[in-house]
Coordinates of C-alpha atoms in Angstrom, one line a residue:
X18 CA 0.0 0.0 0.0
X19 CA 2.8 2.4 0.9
X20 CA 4.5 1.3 -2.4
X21 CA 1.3 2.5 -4.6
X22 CA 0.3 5.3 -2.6
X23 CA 4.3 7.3 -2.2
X24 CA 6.0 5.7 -4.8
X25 CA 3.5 5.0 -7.7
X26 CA 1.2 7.3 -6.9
X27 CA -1.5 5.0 -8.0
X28 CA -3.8 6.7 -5.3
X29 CA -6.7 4.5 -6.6
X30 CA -5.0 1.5 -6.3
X31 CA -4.0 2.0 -2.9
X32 CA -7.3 3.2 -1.6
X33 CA -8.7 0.3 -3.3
X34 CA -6.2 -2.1 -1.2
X35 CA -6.7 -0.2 2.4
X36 CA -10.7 -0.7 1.7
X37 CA -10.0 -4.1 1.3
X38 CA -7.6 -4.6 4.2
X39 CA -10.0 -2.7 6.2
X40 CA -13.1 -5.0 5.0
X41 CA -11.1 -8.7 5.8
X42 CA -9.8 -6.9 9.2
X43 CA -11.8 -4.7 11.0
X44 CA -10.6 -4.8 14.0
X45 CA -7.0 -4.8 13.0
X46 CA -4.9 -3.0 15.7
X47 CA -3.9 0.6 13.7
X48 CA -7.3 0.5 11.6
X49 CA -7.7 4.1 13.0
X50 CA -4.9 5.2 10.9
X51 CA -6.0 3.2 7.9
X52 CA -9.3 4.9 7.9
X53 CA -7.3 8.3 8.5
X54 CA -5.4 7.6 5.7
X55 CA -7.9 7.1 3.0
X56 CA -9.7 9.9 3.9
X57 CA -6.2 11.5 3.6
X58 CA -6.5 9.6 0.3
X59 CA -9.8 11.2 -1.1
X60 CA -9.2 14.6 0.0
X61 CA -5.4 15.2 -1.5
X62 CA -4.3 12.8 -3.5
X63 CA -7.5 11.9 -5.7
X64 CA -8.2 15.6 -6.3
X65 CA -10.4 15.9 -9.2
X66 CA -11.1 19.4 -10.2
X67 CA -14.3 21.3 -11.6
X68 CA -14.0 24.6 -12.9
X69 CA -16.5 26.8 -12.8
X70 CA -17.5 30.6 -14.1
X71 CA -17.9 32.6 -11.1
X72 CA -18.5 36.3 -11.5
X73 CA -16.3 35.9 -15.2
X74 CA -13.7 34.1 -13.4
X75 CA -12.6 30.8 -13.8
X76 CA -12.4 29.2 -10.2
X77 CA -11.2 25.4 -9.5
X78 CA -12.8 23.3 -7.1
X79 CA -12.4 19.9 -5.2
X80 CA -15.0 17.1 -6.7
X81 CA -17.6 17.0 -4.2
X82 CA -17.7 13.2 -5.1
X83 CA -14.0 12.7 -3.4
X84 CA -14.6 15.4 -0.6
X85 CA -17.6 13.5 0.3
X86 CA -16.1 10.1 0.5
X87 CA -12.9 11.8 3.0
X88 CA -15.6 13.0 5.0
X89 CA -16.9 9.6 5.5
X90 CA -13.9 8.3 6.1
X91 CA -13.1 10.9 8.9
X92 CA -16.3 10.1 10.2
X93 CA -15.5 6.7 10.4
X94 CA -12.6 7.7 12.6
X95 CA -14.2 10.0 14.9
X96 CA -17.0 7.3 15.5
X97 CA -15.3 4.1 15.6
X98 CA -11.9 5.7 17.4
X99 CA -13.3 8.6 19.8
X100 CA -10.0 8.5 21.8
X101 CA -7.5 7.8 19.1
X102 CA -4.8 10.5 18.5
X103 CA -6.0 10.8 14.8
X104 CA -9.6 11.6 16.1
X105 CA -8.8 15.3 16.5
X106 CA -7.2 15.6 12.9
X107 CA -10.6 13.9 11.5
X108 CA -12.4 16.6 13.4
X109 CA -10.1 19.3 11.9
X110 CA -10.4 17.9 8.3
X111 CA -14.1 17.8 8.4
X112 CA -14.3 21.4 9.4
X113 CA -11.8 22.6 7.1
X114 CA -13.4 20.6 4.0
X115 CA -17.5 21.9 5.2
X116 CA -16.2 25.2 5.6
X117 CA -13.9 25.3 2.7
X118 CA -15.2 23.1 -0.1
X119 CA -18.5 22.3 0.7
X120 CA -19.6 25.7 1.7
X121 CA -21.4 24.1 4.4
X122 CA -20.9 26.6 7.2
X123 CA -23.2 24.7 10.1
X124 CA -21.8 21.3 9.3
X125 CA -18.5 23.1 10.0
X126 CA -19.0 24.6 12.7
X127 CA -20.4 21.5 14.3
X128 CA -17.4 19.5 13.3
X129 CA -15.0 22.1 14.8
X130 CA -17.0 22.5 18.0
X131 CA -17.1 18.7 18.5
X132 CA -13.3 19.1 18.2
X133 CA -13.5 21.5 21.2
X134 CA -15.2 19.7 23.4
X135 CA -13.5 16.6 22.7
X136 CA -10.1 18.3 22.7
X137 CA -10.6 21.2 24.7
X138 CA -6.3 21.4 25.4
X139 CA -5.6 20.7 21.6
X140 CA -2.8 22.7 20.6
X141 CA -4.9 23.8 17.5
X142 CA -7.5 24.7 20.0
X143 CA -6.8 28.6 20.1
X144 CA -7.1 28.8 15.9
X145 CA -10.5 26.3 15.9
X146 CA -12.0 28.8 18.5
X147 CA -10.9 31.8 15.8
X148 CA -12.3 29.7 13.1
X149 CA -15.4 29.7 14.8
X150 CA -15.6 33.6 15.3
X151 CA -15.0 33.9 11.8
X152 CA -17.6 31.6 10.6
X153 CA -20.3 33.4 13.1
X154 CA -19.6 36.1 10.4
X155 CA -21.2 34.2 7.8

């Protein structure tokens, strides 16, 4: 898997084998990482862009398609691994995708004050809390 994902770059192919490690062994001790990492997966490395006319600009966006699936995967981490130190990044990477690519300023907000309460002593505590303020502008 490491071999296709950082030396190939066949991002599908890798994705492809963690879903299938992860579906013969569920309970595999590190799954939380696995499940990190193909959300990882779906948000970077199988960026699919859309342009779009905005105002006569041309602006580039994520596929909604992949952004949805890394959120899925994320939540799959923040369910299935509460306590897990990758829990916290899930939380951040939902909030950051809602807010950023999706647009979808509650679900962000939610995600990052999950985070909070969860990970009140985070060290990226301070900047969700400012993230927060600056979505209340919306």
């Amino acid at each position: 898997i490491g071999m296709l994902d950082e030396k190939e770059k066949d991002y599908q192919g890798a994705a492809k084998a963690l879903e299938e490690m992860l579906q013969r062994f569920p309970d595999a001790p590190g799954g939380e990482d696995l499940v990190y990492r193909l959300g990882r997966i779906y948000e970077q490395d199988m960026d699919s862009m859309k342009t779009q006319v905005i105002d006569g600009k041309i602006r580039y966006r994520k596929s909604s398609e992949n952004v949805e699936k890394a959120i899925d995967y994320y939540n799959s981490v923040t369910e299935k691994y509460p306590d897990a130190d990758v829990s916290a990044d899930a939380f951040l990477r939902k909030g950051e995708l809602y807010e950023k690519e999706l647009r979808d300023y509650d679900q962000a907000r939610k995600s990052y004050q999950e985070f909070l309460r969860r990970f009140p002593r985070h060290e990226q505590s301070s900047a969700i809390r400012e993230k927060l303020r600056d979505i209340e502008g919306y």
